[in-house]
PDB file of C-alpha atoms in Angstrom:
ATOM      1  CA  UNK A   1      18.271 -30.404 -70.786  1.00 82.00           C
ATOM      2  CA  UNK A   2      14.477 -31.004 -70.353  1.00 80.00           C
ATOM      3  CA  UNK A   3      13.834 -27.841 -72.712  1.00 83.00           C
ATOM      4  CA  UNK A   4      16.383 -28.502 -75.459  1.00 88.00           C
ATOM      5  CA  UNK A   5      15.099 -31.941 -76.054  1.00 88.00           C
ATOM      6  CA  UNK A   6      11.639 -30.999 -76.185  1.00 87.00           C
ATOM      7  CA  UNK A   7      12.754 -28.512 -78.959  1.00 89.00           C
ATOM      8  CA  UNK A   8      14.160 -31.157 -80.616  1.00 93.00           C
ATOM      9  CA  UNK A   9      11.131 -33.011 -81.204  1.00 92.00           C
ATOM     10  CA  UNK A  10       8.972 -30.102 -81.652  1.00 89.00           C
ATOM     11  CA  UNK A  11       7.040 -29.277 -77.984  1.00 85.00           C
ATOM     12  CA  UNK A  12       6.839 -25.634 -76.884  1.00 80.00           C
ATOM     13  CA  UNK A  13       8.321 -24.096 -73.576  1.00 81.00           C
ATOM     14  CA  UNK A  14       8.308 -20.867 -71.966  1.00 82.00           C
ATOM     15  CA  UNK A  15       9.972 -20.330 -68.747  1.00 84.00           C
ATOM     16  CA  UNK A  16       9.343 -18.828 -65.603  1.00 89.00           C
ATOM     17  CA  UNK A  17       6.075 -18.151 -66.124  1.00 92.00           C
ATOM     18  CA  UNK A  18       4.296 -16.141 -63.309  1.00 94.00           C
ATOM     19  CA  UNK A  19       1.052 -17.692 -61.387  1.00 94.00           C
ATOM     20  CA  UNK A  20      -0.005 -20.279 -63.802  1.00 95.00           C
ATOM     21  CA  UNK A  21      -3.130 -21.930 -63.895  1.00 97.00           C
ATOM     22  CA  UNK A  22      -5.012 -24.849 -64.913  1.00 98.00           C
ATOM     23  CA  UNK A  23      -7.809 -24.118 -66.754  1.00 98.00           C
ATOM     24  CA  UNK A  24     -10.410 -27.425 -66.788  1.00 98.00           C
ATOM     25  CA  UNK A  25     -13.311 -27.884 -69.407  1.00 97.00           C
ATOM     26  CA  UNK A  26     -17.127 -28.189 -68.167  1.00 97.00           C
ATOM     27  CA  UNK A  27     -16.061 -31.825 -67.878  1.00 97.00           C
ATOM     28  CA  UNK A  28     -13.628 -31.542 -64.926  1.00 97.00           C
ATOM     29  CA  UNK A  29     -10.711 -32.354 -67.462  1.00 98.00           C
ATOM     30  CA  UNK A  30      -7.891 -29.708 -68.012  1.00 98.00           C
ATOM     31  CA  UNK A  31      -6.917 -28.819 -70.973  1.00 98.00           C
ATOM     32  CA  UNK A  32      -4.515 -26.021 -71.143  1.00 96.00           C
ATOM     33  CA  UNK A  33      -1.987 -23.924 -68.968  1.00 96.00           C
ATOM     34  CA  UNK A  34      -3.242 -20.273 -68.503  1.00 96.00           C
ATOM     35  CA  UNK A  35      -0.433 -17.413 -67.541  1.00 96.00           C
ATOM     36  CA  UNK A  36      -0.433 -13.606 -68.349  1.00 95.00           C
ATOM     37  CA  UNK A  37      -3.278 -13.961 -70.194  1.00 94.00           C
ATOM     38  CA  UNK A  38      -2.142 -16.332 -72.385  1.00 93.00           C
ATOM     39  CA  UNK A  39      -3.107 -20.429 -72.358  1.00 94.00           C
ATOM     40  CA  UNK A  40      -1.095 -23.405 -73.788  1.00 92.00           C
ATOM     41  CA  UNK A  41      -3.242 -26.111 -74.914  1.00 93.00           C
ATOM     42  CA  UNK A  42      -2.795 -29.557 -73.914  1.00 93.00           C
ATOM     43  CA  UNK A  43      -4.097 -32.986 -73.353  1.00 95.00           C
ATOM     44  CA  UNK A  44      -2.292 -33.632 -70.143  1.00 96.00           C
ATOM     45  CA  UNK A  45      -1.329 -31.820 -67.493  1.00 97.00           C
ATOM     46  CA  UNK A  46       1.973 -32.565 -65.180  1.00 96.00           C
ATOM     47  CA  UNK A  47       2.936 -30.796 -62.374  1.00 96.00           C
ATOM     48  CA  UNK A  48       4.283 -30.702 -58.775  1.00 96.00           C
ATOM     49  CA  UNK A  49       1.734 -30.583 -55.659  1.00 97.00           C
ATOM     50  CA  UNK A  50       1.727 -26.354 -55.637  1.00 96.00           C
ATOM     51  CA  UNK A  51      -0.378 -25.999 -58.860  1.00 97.00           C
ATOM     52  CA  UNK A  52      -3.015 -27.810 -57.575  1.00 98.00           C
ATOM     53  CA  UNK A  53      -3.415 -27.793 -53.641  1.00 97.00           C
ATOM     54  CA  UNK A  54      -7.018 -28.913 -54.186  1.00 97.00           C
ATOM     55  CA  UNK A  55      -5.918 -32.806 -55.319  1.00 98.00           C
ATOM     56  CA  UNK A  56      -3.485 -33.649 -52.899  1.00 98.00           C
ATOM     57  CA  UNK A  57      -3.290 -34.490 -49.303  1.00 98.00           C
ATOM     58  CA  UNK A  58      -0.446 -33.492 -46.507  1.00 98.00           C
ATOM     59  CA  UNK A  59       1.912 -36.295 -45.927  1.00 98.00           C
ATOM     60  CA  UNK A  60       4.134 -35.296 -43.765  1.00 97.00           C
ATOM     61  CA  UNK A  61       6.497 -32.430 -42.946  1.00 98.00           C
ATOM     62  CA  UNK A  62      10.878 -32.511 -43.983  1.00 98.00           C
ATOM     63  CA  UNK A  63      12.899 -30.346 -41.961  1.00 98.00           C
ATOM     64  CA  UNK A  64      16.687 -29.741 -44.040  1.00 98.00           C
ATOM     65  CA  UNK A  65      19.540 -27.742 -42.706  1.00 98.00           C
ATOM     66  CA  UNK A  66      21.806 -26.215 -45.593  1.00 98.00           C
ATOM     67  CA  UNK A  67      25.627 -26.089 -44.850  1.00 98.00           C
ATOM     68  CA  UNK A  68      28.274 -23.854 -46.028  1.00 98.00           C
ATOM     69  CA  UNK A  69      31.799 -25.632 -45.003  1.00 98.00           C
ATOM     70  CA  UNK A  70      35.699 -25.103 -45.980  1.00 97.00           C
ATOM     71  CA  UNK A  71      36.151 -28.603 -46.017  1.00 98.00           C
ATOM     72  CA  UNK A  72      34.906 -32.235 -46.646  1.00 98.00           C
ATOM     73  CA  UNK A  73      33.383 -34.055 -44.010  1.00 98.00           C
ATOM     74  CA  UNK A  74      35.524 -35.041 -41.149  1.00 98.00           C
ATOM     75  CA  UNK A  75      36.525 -39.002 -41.382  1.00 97.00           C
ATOM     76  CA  UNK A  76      35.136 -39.426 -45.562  1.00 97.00           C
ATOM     77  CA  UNK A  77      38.475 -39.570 -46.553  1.00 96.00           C
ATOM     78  CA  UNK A  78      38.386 -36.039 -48.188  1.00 96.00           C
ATOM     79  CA  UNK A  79      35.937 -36.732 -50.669  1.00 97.00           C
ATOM     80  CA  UNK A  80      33.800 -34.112 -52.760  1.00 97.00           C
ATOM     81  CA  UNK A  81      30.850 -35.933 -52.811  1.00 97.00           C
ATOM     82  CA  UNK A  82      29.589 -37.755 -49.417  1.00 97.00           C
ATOM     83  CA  UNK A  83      26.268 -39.863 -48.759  1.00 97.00           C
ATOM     84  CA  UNK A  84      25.433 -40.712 -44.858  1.00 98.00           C
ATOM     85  CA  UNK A  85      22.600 -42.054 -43.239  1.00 98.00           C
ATOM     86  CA  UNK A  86      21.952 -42.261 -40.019  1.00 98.00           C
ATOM     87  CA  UNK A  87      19.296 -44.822 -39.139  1.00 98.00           C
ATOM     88  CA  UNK A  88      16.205 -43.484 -37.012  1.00 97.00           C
ATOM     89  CA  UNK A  89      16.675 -46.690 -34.438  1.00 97.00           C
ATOM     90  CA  UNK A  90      20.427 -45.242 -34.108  1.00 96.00           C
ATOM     91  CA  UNK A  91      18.967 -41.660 -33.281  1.00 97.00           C
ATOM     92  CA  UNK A  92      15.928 -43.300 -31.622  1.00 96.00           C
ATOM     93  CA  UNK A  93      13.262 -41.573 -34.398  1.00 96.00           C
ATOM     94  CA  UNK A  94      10.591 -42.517 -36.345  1.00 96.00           C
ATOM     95  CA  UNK A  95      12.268 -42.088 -39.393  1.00 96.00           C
ATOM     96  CA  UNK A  96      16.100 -41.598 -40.447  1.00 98.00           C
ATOM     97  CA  UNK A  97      18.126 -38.822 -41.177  1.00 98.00           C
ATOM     98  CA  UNK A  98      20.356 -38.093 -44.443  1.00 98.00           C
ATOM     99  CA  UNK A  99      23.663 -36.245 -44.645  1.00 98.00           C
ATOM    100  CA  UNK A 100      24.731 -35.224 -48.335  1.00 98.00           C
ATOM    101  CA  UNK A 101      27.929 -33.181 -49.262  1.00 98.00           C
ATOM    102  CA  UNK A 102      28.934 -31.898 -52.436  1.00 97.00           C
ATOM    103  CA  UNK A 103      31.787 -29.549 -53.700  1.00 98.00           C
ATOM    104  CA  UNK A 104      33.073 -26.346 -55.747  1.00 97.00           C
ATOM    105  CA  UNK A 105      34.697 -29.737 -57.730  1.00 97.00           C
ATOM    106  CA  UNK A 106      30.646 -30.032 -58.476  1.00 96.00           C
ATOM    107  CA  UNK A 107      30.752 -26.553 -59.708  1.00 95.00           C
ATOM    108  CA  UNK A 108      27.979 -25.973 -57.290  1.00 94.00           C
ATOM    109  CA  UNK A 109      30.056 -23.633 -54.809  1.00 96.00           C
ATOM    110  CA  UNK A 110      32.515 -20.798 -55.547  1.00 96.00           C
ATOM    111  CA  UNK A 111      36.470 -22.818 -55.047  1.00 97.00           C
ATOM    112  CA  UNK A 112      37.197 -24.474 -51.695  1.00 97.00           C
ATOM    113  CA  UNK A 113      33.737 -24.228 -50.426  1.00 98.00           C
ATOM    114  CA  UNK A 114      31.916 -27.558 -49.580  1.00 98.00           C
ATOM    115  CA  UNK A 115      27.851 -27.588 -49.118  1.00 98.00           C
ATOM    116  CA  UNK A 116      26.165 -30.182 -46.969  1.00 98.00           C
ATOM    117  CA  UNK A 117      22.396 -31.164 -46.667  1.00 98.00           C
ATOM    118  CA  UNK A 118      21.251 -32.603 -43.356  1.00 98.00           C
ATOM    119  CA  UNK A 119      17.478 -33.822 -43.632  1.00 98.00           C
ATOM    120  CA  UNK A 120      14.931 -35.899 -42.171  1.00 98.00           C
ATOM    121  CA  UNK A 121      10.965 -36.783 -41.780  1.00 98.00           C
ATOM    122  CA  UNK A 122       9.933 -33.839 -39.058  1.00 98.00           C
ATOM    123  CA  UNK A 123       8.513 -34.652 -35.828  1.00 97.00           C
ATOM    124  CA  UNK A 124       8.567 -31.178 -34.006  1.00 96.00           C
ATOM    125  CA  UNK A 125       9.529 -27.650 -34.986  1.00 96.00           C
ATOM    126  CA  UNK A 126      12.745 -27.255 -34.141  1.00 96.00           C
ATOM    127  CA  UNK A 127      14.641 -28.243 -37.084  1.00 97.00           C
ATOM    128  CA  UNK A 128      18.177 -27.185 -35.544  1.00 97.00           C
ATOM    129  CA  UNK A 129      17.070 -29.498 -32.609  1.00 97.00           C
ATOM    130  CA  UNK A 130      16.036 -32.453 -34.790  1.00 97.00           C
ATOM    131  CA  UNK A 131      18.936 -32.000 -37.457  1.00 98.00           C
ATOM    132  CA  UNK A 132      21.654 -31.905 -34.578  1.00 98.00           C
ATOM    133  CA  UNK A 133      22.645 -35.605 -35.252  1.00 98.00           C
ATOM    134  CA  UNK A 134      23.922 -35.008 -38.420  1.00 98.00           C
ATOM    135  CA  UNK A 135      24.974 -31.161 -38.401  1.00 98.00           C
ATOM    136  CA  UNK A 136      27.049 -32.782 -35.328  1.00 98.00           C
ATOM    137  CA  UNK A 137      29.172 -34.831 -38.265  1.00 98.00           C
ATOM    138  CA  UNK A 138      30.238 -31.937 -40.342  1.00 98.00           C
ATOM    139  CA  UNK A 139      33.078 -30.263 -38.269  1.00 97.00           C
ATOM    140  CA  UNK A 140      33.173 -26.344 -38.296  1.00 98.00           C
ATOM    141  CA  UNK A 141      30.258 -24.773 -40.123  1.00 98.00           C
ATOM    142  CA  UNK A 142      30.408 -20.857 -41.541  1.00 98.00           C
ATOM    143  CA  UNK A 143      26.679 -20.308 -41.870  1.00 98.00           C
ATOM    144  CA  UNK A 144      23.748 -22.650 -41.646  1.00 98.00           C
ATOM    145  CA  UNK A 145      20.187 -22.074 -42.931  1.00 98.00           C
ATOM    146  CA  UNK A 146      17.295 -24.103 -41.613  1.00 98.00           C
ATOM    147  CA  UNK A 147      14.083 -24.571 -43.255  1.00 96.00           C
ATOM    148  CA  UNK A 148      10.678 -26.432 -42.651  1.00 97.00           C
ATOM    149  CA  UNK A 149       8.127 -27.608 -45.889  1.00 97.00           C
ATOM    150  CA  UNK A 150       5.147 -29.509 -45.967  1.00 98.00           C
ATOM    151  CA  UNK A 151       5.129 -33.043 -48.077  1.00 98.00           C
ATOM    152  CA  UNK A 152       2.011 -33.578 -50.345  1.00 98.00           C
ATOM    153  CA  UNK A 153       0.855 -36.669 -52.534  1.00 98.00           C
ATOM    154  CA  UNK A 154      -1.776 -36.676 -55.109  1.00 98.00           C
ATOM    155  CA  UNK A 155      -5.409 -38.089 -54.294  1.00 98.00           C
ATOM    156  CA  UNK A 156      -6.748 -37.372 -57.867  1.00 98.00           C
ATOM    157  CA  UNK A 157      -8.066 -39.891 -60.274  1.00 97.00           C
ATOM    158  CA  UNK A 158      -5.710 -38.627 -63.517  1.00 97.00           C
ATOM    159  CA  UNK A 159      -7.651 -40.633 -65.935  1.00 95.00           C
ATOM    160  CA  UNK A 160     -10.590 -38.637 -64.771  1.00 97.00           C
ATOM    161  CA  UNK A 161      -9.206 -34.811 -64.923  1.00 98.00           C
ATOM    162  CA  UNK A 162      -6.157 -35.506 -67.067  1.00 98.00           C
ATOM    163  CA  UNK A 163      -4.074 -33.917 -64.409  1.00 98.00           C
ATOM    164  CA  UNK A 164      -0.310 -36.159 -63.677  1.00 98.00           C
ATOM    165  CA  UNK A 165       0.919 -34.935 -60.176  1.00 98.00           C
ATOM    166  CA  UNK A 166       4.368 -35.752 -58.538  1.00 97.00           C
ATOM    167  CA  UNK A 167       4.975 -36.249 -55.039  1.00 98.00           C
ATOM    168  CA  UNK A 168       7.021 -33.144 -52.807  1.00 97.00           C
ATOM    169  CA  UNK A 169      10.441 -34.085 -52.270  1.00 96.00           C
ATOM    170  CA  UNK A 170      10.812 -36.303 -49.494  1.00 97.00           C
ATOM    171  CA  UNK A 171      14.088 -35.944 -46.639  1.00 97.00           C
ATOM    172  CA  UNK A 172      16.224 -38.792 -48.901  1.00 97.00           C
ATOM    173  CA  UNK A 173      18.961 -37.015 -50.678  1.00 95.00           C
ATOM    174  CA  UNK A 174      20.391 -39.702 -52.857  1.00 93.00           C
ATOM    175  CA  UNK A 175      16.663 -39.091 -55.029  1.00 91.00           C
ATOM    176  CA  UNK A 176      15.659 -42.793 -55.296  1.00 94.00           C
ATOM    177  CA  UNK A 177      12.225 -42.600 -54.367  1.00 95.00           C
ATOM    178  CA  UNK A 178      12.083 -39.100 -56.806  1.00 95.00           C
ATOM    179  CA  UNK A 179      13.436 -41.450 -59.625  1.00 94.00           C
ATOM    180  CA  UNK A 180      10.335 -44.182 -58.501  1.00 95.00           C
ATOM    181  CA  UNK A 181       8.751 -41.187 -58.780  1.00 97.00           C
ATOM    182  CA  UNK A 182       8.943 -40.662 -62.147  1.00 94.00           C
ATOM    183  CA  UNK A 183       9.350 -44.115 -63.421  1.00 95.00           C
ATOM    184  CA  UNK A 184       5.870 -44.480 -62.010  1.00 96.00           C
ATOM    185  CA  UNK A 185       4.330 -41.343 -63.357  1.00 96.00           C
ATOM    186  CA  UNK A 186       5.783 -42.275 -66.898  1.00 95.00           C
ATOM    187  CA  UNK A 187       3.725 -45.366 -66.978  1.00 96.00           C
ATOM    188  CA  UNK A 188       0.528 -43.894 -65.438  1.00 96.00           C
ATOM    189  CA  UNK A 189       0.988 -41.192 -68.631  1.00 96.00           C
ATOM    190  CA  UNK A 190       1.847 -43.508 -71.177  1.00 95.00           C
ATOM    191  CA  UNK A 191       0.547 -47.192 -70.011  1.00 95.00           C
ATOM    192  CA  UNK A 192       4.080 -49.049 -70.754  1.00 94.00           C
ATOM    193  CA  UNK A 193       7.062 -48.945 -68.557  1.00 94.00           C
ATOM    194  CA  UNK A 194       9.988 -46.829 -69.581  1.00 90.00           C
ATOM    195  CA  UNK A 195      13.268 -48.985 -71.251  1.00 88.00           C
ATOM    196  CA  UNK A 196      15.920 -47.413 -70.131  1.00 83.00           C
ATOM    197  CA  UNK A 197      18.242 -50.369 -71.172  1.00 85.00           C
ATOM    198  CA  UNK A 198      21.156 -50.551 -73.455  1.00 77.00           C
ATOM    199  CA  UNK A 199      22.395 -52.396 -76.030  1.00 75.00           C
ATOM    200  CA  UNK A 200      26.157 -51.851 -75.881  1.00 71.00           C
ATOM    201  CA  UNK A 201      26.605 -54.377 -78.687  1.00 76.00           C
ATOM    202  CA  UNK A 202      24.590 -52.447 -81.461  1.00 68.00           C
ATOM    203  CA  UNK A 203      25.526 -48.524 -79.694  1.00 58.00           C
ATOM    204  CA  UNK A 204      29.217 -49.767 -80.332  1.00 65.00           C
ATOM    205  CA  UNK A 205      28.244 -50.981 -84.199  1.00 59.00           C
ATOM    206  CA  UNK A 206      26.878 -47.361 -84.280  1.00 56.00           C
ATOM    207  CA  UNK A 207      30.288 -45.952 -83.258  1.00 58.00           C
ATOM    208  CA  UNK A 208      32.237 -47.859 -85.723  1.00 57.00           C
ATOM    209  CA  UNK A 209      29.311 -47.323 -88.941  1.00 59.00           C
ATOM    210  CA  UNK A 210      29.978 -43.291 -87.750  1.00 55.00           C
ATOM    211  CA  UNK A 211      33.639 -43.588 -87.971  1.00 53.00           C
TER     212      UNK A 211
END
């Protein structure tokens, strides 16, 4: 969706690009993308934490279980699409864990399959230890993969190095603080906050002018 509207109003993309790289002036600011040999100018850079490990800082680490189910969650009145959270004083944590489900109604898994997300904030390395709460809620799972990553937020000064950096995903899996996120990085790029309000009144007028 990204690329199609960027068409639209004239930006370049090319995708999956291998081992890109930020090339910087003499200055310190970057100024283009390099990859096979090739570089895309720009005047700003924005990216996520791996294309620059040198301007952020460790965080914190999320530890996620992904689970492949024949049914909805036990108790959610068969629904497709399931948020949970389990708070950390509940579990007795430092931080609380999230249970998301979604569906083959989602088109995200082949028909009658259900996929379920258990995450939280890591505080050992046991993920199937830690993730237990909430992989306990599920019922019978086929197959469950575990995984462990690293959380990273940016210490650069943008407006020194022209370089825009997101935050890693965090354990949340309903993506409010990924939406803050961006909100946030919008203004930092742009220096006015993004108006994402509408007026039904005149979009309606629009309709009727159209028909």
């Amino acid at each position: 969706a990204f690329a199609r509207l960027s068409a639209v109003y004239g930006g370049t993309y090319m995708l999956n690009k291998p081992e890109c790289k930020v090339e910087f002036d003499e200055s310190g600011k970057a100024f283009g993308v390099t990859s096979e040999g090739e570089t895309a100018k720009c005047k700003k850079v924005v990216c996520d934490p791996s294309y620059l490990p040198d301007k952020v800082k460790k965080v914190g680490r999320v530890a996620r279980a992904i689970c492949i189910m024949k049914h909805p969650i036990p108790d959610t009145k068969d629904s497709h699409s399931v948020q949970i959270i389990l708070p950390k004083k509940q579990l007795k944590r430092k931080s609380d864990m999230y249970v998301f489900c979604c569906s083959y109604a989602h088109n995200v898994a082949p028909k009658g399959k259900f996929v379920a997300f258990v995450s939280t904030e890591a505080e050992t390395d046991k993920p199937e230890i830690e993730l237990k709460p909430g992989i306990d809620l599920l019922g019978p799972v086929e197959e469950t993969f575990f995984d462990m990553y690293d959380r990273f937020e940016p210490v650069n000064a943008a407006e020194e190095d022209n370089c825009f950096l997101t935050t890693s995903y965090d354990a949340t899996t309903h993506f409010e603080t990924t939406v803050k996120d961006v909100l946030a990085l919008y203004s930092k790029i742009t220096g006015k906050e993004l108006d994402l309000s509408v007026d039904l009144n005149a979009a309606s007028a629009g309709e009727n002018d159209a028909a």
